[in-house]
């Protein structure tokens, strides 16, 4: 049962990725701008330009270009970056871990903050504190990630400098990482000095990404919790003498996470999209930051690779959310 | 003389949502130790309000304006919250109306049954589990091991109601409030559940306050009955007396309105409008 539905999802995922590839490929070639023009030295002869075009396969027809590209992608060859002159897959794999660490750290912070505020709001329901929490959350809900980023730069960066504002690690630290997962690796290898430095660097972009998601989680989760709290099973548990805290955490929360979870999944894909601008603001060396450079340089192979990676991330997230929802909801699990 | 387990005296309440309209008017009722009293009335008659007042779970919109609820010689209405907490769920338990919503869909039956045992009877997790298993057998569930590990959606409505009955009697209460426990069930299952409640209460000597709108159920399970209309007690007494020899025209009309299994062509007469008019005049509502 579950194996079949996972297989179905994987097929759908492959088709989706192919669709993404087609759209990006066509879009990039329809919009104005010539990657070769960005590369050539002034005064290059038409013959030089034509040679360069032929070298990158840009002289073929559009479907032919797509065919060549798709074939090599399937073989694991994403091409060579035009602006960085390096293998695209290598570039992506070098940068992706930084973005994954950033996104997951932001997700964890958002779940913790959003969940805690939702539980607190449920505990103080029907007191004057509840509308206060709702109102503040409602205002913050309207603030997008890049505004958070700028506000954080201004207050926690400039007025009271607490955390570093750019980069991923202090460049003066001796770096001998075995993997590109700096945060995880330094923690696992218990190199606390390095870990705290990497963590300090990630705080600001994490907050900028996590706070908008946290407000959404609070909103949805609190609503679901309040709905669960008036169910008969909560009433019966209360009659058995369960404390309010336990009623919320043990009885209500498990039934409330379902709706909150699927929405968090959708919002998490937005968060991954948000890394593009937030990484730029904090000069964080992830694939989001790389994407902006790639677009500026009209680096077609790199853009295509980046978009495919983002597409794959979105698909994986959605699949993970569905599996998690099934794991948490016994009714879905037993079909 | 047997001491009364529960004595409600002069209980009055108003609904703030309906502009201070009285929902209970000077209600009195008694329940003997080990007795089963039916609390009967149509929707809005106040039977559930009485049950909720006893359990201390009235909605905020309903305000008690007078009276006493005496349980084992102490007034529940003037008790401190922590005293109430220690009584509710251990000396007074509830069998809820809808088995669909009364079990937590995300937790296994065994864990939910064990809650009360752990919280109210200070059992260890292991003792509570063994005890819960025994309880499921007591409520005549055939495969208690499987049910312990099941989630509510894997059980039928009747099974769920059995589980809830087990949970109510688990804490060995002296008073069980059954709030229309068969309304959501099939008629065939209804009968089994009624028999089960009767069996559990007589084996343990538990007093039961049985809220229902069905005089047929009252005849099957109760030994005394209180009939309410618009928050006022209309008739009260041993079931036999009330059903066979009703004093009030409303009671007579209600009995006539019920189906007759022996004479299917008779019965199902709606209560005449004149009876309602008289009733409302008597209570003093327009």
PDB file of C-alpha atoms in Angstrom, chain A residues 104-276:
ATOM      1  CA  UNK A 104      16.699  23.291   8.163  1.00  0.00           C
ATOM      2  CA  UNK A 105      18.055  25.405  10.999  1.00  0.00           C
ATOM      3  CA  UNK A 106      15.414  27.991  10.084  1.00  0.00           C
ATOM      4  CA  UNK A 107      12.720  25.309   9.966  1.00  0.00           C
ATOM      5  CA  UNK A 108      13.646  23.999  13.405  1.00  0.00           C
ATOM      6  CA  UNK A 109      13.701  27.502  14.877  1.00  0.00           C
ATOM      7  CA  UNK A 110      10.364  28.313  13.223  1.00  0.00           C
ATOM      8  CA  UNK A 111       8.752  25.121  14.555  1.00  0.00           C
ATOM      9  CA  UNK A 112      10.100  25.744  18.050  1.00  0.00           C
ATOM     10  CA  UNK A 113       9.122  29.419  18.184  1.00  0.00           C
ATOM     11  CA  UNK A 114       5.819  29.029  16.342  1.00  0.00           C
ATOM     12  CA  UNK A 115       4.878  25.924  18.318  1.00  0.00           C
ATOM     13  CA  UNK A 116       5.757  27.480  21.656  1.00  0.00           C
ATOM     14  CA  UNK A 117       3.762  30.646  20.954  1.00  0.00           C
ATOM     15  CA  UNK A 118       0.776  28.581  19.749  1.00  0.00           C
ATOM     16  CA  UNK A 119       0.826  26.437  22.902  1.00  0.00           C
ATOM     17  CA  UNK A 120       1.240  29.517  25.103  1.00  0.00           C
ATOM     18  CA  UNK A 121      -1.628  31.227  23.295  1.00  0.00           C
ATOM     19  CA  UNK A 122      -3.815  28.164  23.844  1.00  0.00           C
ATOM     20  CA  UNK A 123      -2.966  28.031  27.533  1.00  0.00           C
ATOM     21  CA  UNK A 124      -3.964  31.675  28.033  1.00  0.00           C
ATOM     22  CA  UNK A 125      -7.115  31.423  25.911  1.00  0.00           C
ATOM     23  CA  UNK A 126     -10.045  33.513  27.078  1.00  0.00           C
ATOM     24  CA  UNK A 127      -7.749  35.798  29.047  1.00  0.00           C
ATOM     25  CA  UNK A 128      -6.776  39.324  27.953  1.00  0.00           C
ATOM     26  CA  UNK A 129      -3.368  37.911  26.971  1.00  0.00           C
ATOM     27  CA  UNK A 130      -4.821  35.911  24.089  1.00  0.00           C
ATOM     28  CA  UNK A 131      -5.944  38.826  21.898  1.00  0.00           C
ATOM     29  CA  UNK A 132      -2.593  40.497  22.632  1.00  0.00           C
ATOM     30  CA  UNK A 133      -0.703  37.470  21.308  1.00  0.00           C
ATOM     31  CA  UNK A 134      -3.029  37.242  18.316  1.00  0.00           C
ATOM     32  CA  UNK A 135      -2.628  40.919  17.489  1.00  0.00           C
ATOM     33  CA  UNK A 136       1.186  40.901  17.682  1.00  0.00           C
ATOM     34  CA  UNK A 137       1.336  37.707  15.663  1.00  0.00           C
ATOM     35  CA  UNK A 138      -1.064  39.138  13.112  1.00  0.00           C
ATOM     36  CA  UNK A 139       1.126  42.199  12.584  1.00  0.00           C
ATOM     37  CA  UNK A 140       4.324  40.146  12.344  1.00  0.00           C
ATOM     38  CA  UNK A 141       2.586  37.782   9.913  1.00  0.00           C
ATOM     39  CA  UNK A 142       2.613  40.573   7.355  1.00  0.00           C
ATOM     40  CA  UNK A 143       6.396  41.125   7.511  1.00  0.00           C
ATOM     41  CA  UNK A 144       8.274  39.307   4.714  1.00  0.00           C
ATOM     42  CA  UNK A 145      11.681  37.668   5.182  1.00  0.00           C
ATOM     43  CA  UNK A 146      13.796  40.346   3.519  1.00  0.00           C
ATOM     44  CA  UNK A 147      12.262  43.041   5.740  1.00  0.00           C
ATOM     45  CA  UNK A 148      13.116  40.883   8.748  1.00  0.00           C
ATOM     46  CA  UNK A 149      16.631  40.601   7.331  1.00  0.00           C
ATOM     47  CA  UNK A 150      17.010  44.363   7.011  1.00  0.00           C
ATOM     48  CA  UNK A 151      15.491  44.991  10.438  1.00  0.00           C
ATOM     49  CA  UNK A 152      17.836  42.417  11.953  1.00  0.00           C
ATOM     50  CA  UNK A 153      20.825  43.994  10.237  1.00  0.00           C
ATOM     51  CA  UNK A 154      19.807  47.362  11.605  1.00  0.00           C
ATOM     52  CA  UNK A 155      19.067  46.373  15.204  1.00  0.00           C
ATOM     53  CA  UNK A 156      21.098  43.267  16.018  1.00  0.00           C
ATOM     54  CA  UNK A 157      23.837  44.107  13.557  1.00  0.00           C
ATOM     55  CA  UNK A 158      24.477  47.835  13.576  1.00  0.00           C
ATOM     56  CA  UNK A 159      22.989  49.329  16.765  1.00  0.00           C
ATOM     57  CA  UNK A 160      23.909  46.448  19.064  1.00  0.00           C
ATOM     58  CA  UNK A 161      26.387  44.266  17.192  1.00  0.00           C
ATOM     59  CA  UNK A 162      25.908  40.779  18.592  1.00  0.00           C
ATOM     60  CA  UNK A 163      26.184  38.420  15.660  1.00  0.00           C
ATOM     61  CA  UNK A 164      28.359  38.579  12.530  1.00  0.00           C
ATOM     62  CA  UNK A 165      26.496  39.976   9.552  1.00  0.00           C
ATOM     63  CA  UNK A 166      28.013  38.154   6.634  1.00  0.00           C
ATOM     64  CA  UNK A 167      29.618  34.929   5.518  1.00  0.00           C
ATOM     65  CA  UNK A 168      29.391  31.436   6.895  1.00  0.00           C
ATOM     66  CA  UNK A 169      32.541  31.193   9.015  1.00  0.00           C
ATOM     67  CA  UNK A 170      35.315  33.441  10.299  1.00  0.00           C
ATOM     68  CA  UNK A 171      37.864  33.353   7.434  1.00  0.00           C
ATOM     69  CA  UNK A 172      40.781  33.381   9.892  1.00  0.00           C
ATOM     70  CA  UNK A 173      39.696  30.041  11.392  1.00  0.00           C
ATOM     71  CA  UNK A 174      41.736  27.144  10.121  1.00  0.00           C
ATOM     72  CA  UNK A 175      39.375  25.092   8.004  1.00  0.00           C
ATOM     73  CA  UNK A 176      39.836  21.367   7.590  1.00  0.00           C
ATOM     74  CA  UNK A 177      36.281  20.232   7.105  1.00  0.00           C
ATOM     75  CA  UNK A 178      35.703  16.772   5.690  1.00  0.00           C
ATOM     76  CA  UNK A 179      32.206  17.607   4.474  1.00  0.00           C
ATOM     77  CA  UNK A 180      30.543  20.836   3.346  1.00  0.00           C
ATOM     78  CA  UNK A 181      28.120  20.596   6.310  1.00  0.00           C
ATOM     79  CA  UNK A 182      30.096  22.948   8.575  1.00  0.00           C
ATOM     80  CA  UNK A 183      27.477  23.322  11.302  1.00  0.00           C
ATOM     81  CA  UNK A 184      26.675  19.637  11.551  1.00  0.00           C
ATOM     82  CA  UNK A 185      30.227  18.438  11.172  1.00  0.00           C
ATOM     83  CA  UNK A 186      31.727  20.758  13.784  1.00  0.00           C
ATOM     84  CA  UNK A 187      29.003  19.661  16.214  1.00  0.00           C
ATOM     85  CA  UNK A 188      29.449  15.955  15.538  1.00  0.00           C
ATOM     86  CA  UNK A 189      33.211  16.225  15.791  1.00  0.00           C
ATOM     87  CA  UNK A 190      32.679  18.235  18.949  1.00  0.00           C
ATOM     88  CA  UNK A 191      34.813  21.135  17.769  1.00  0.00           C
ATOM     89  CA  UNK A 192      32.844  23.617  19.822  1.00  0.00           C
ATOM     90  CA  UNK A 193      34.954  26.674  19.006  1.00  0.00           C
ATOM     91  CA  UNK A 194      34.312  26.230  15.294  1.00  0.00           C
ATOM     92  CA  UNK A 195      30.699  25.225  15.915  1.00  0.00           C
ATOM     93  CA  UNK A 196      29.926  28.400  17.847  1.00  0.00           C
ATOM     94  CA  UNK A 197      31.519  30.514  15.139  1.00  0.00           C
ATOM     95  CA  UNK A 198      29.506  28.834  12.373  1.00  0.00           C
ATOM     96  CA  UNK A 199      26.362  29.008  14.532  1.00  0.00           C
ATOM     97  CA  UNK A 200      26.907  32.710  15.216  1.00  0.00           C
ATOM     98  CA  UNK A 201      27.213  33.349  11.487  1.00  0.00           C
ATOM     99  CA  UNK A 202      24.011  31.504  10.721  1.00  0.00           C
ATOM    100  CA  UNK A 203      21.882  33.180  13.428  1.00  0.00           C
ATOM    101  CA  UNK A 204      20.885  36.253  11.449  1.00  0.00           C
ATOM    102  CA  UNK A 205      19.864  34.596   8.173  1.00  0.00           C
ATOM    103  CA  UNK A 206      18.130  31.844  10.170  1.00  0.00           C
ATOM    104  CA  UNK A 207      16.070  34.392  12.083  1.00  0.00           C
ATOM    105  CA  UNK A 208      15.189  36.293   8.916  1.00  0.00           C
ATOM    106  CA  UNK A 209      13.888  33.068   7.350  1.00  0.00           C
ATOM    107  CA  UNK A 210      12.386  31.511  10.471  1.00  0.00           C
ATOM    108  CA  UNK A 211      10.338  34.389  11.869  1.00  0.00           C
ATOM    109  CA  UNK A 212       7.873  34.697   8.975  1.00  0.00           C
ATOM    110  CA  UNK A 213       7.339  30.930   9.038  1.00  0.00           C
ATOM    111  CA  UNK A 214       6.981  30.941  12.830  1.00  0.00           C
ATOM    112  CA  UNK A 215       4.117  33.450  12.673  1.00  0.00           C
ATOM    113  CA  UNK A 216       2.285  31.286  10.135  1.00  0.00           C
ATOM    114  CA  UNK A 217       2.815  28.160  12.247  1.00  0.00           C
ATOM    115  CA  UNK A 218       1.540  29.987  15.331  1.00  0.00           C
ATOM    116  CA  UNK A 219      -1.567  31.117  13.514  1.00  0.00           C
ATOM    117  CA  UNK A 220      -2.497  27.719  12.098  1.00  0.00           C
ATOM    118  CA  UNK A 221      -1.428  25.582  15.030  1.00  0.00           C
ATOM    119  CA  UNK A 222      -3.206  27.733  17.606  1.00  0.00           C
ATOM    120  CA  UNK A 223      -6.415  27.593  15.610  1.00  0.00           C
ATOM    121  CA  UNK A 224      -6.179  23.798  15.378  1.00  0.00           C
ATOM    122  CA  UNK A 225      -5.323  23.520  19.079  1.00  0.00           C
ATOM    123  CA  UNK A 226      -8.307  25.623  20.107  1.00  0.00           C
ATOM    124  CA  UNK A 227     -10.548  23.448  17.970  1.00  0.00           C
ATOM    125  CA  UNK A 228      -9.149  20.280  19.560  1.00  0.00           C
ATOM    126  CA  UNK A 229      -9.478  21.686  23.070  1.00  0.00           C
ATOM    127  CA  UNK A 230     -13.289  21.783  22.879  1.00  0.00           C
ATOM    128  CA  UNK A 231     -13.575  18.139  21.793  1.00  0.00           C
ATOM    129  CA  UNK A 232     -15.175  15.621  24.117  1.00  0.00           C
ATOM    130  CA  UNK A 233     -11.982  13.630  24.582  1.00  0.00           C
ATOM    131  CA  UNK A 234     -10.310  16.699  26.065  1.00  0.00           C
ATOM    132  CA  UNK A 235     -13.293  17.207  28.365  1.00  0.00           C
ATOM    133  CA  UNK A 236     -13.060  13.602  29.543  1.00  0.00           C
ATOM    134  CA  UNK A 237      -9.306  13.913  30.056  1.00  0.00           C
ATOM    135  CA  UNK A 238      -9.875  17.092  32.045  1.00  0.00           C
ATOM    136  CA  UNK A 239     -12.402  15.250  34.228  1.00  0.00           C
ATOM    137  CA  UNK A 240      -9.715  12.623  34.823  1.00  0.00           C
ATOM    138  CA  UNK A 241      -7.685  15.397  36.366  1.00  0.00           C
ATOM    139  CA  UNK A 242      -5.145  16.091  33.627  1.00  0.00           C
ATOM    140  CA  UNK A 243      -3.338  19.417  33.931  1.00  0.00           C
ATOM    141  CA  UNK A 244      -4.025  22.102  31.307  1.00  0.00           C
ATOM    142  CA  UNK A 245      -0.467  21.780  30.020  1.00  0.00           C
ATOM    143  CA  UNK A 246      -0.847  18.037  29.550  1.00  0.00           C
ATOM    144  CA  UNK A 247      -4.247  18.493  27.942  1.00  0.00           C
ATOM    145  CA  UNK A 248      -2.690  20.770  25.352  1.00  0.00           C
ATOM    146  CA  UNK A 249       0.489  18.760  24.768  1.00  0.00           C
ATOM    147  CA  UNK A 250      -0.799  15.196  25.026  1.00  0.00           C
ATOM    148  CA  UNK A 251      -4.445  15.361  23.988  1.00  0.00           C
ATOM    149  CA  UNK A 252      -4.779  18.328  21.646  1.00  0.00           C
ATOM    150  CA  UNK A 253      -1.366  18.761  20.025  1.00  0.00           C
ATOM    151  CA  UNK A 254      -1.239  15.402  18.269  1.00  0.00           C
ATOM    152  CA  UNK A 255      -4.570  16.043  16.633  1.00  0.00           C
ATOM    153  CA  UNK A 256      -3.673  19.625  15.802  1.00  0.00           C
ATOM    154  CA  UNK A 257      -0.292  19.038  14.125  1.00  0.00           C
ATOM    155  CA  UNK A 258      -1.882  17.423  11.046  1.00  0.00           C
ATOM    156  CA  UNK A 259      -3.377  20.566   9.512  1.00  0.00           C
ATOM    157  CA  UNK A 260      -0.462  22.678  10.766  1.00  0.00           C
ATOM    158  CA  UNK A 261       2.052  20.270   9.286  1.00  0.00           C
ATOM    159  CA  UNK A 262       0.791  20.273   5.703  1.00  0.00           C
ATOM    160  CA  UNK A 263       0.740  24.046   5.718  1.00  0.00           C
ATOM    161  CA  UNK A 264       4.226  24.178   7.231  1.00  0.00           C
ATOM    162  CA  UNK A 265       5.383  22.010   4.345  1.00  0.00           C
ATOM    163  CA  UNK A 266       4.032  24.451   1.781  1.00  0.00           C
ATOM    164  CA  UNK A 267       5.475  27.378   3.694  1.00  0.00           C
ATOM    165  CA  UNK A 268       8.833  25.627   4.004  1.00  0.00           C
ATOM    166  CA  UNK A 269       9.141  25.600   0.222  1.00  0.00           C
ATOM    167  CA  UNK A 270       8.586  29.371   0.344  1.00  0.00           C
ATOM    168  CA  UNK A 271      11.332  29.520   2.947  1.00  0.00           C
ATOM    169  CA  UNK A 272      13.700  27.694   0.611  1.00  0.00           C
ATOM    170  CA  UNK A 273      12.773  30.222  -2.073  1.00  0.00           C
ATOM    171  CA  UNK A 274      13.449  32.973   0.453  1.00  0.00           C
ATOM    172  CA  UNK A 275      17.038  31.799   0.866  1.00  0.00           C
ATOM    173  CA  UNK A 276      17.821  33.440  -2.471  1.00  0.00           C
TER     174      UNK A 276
END
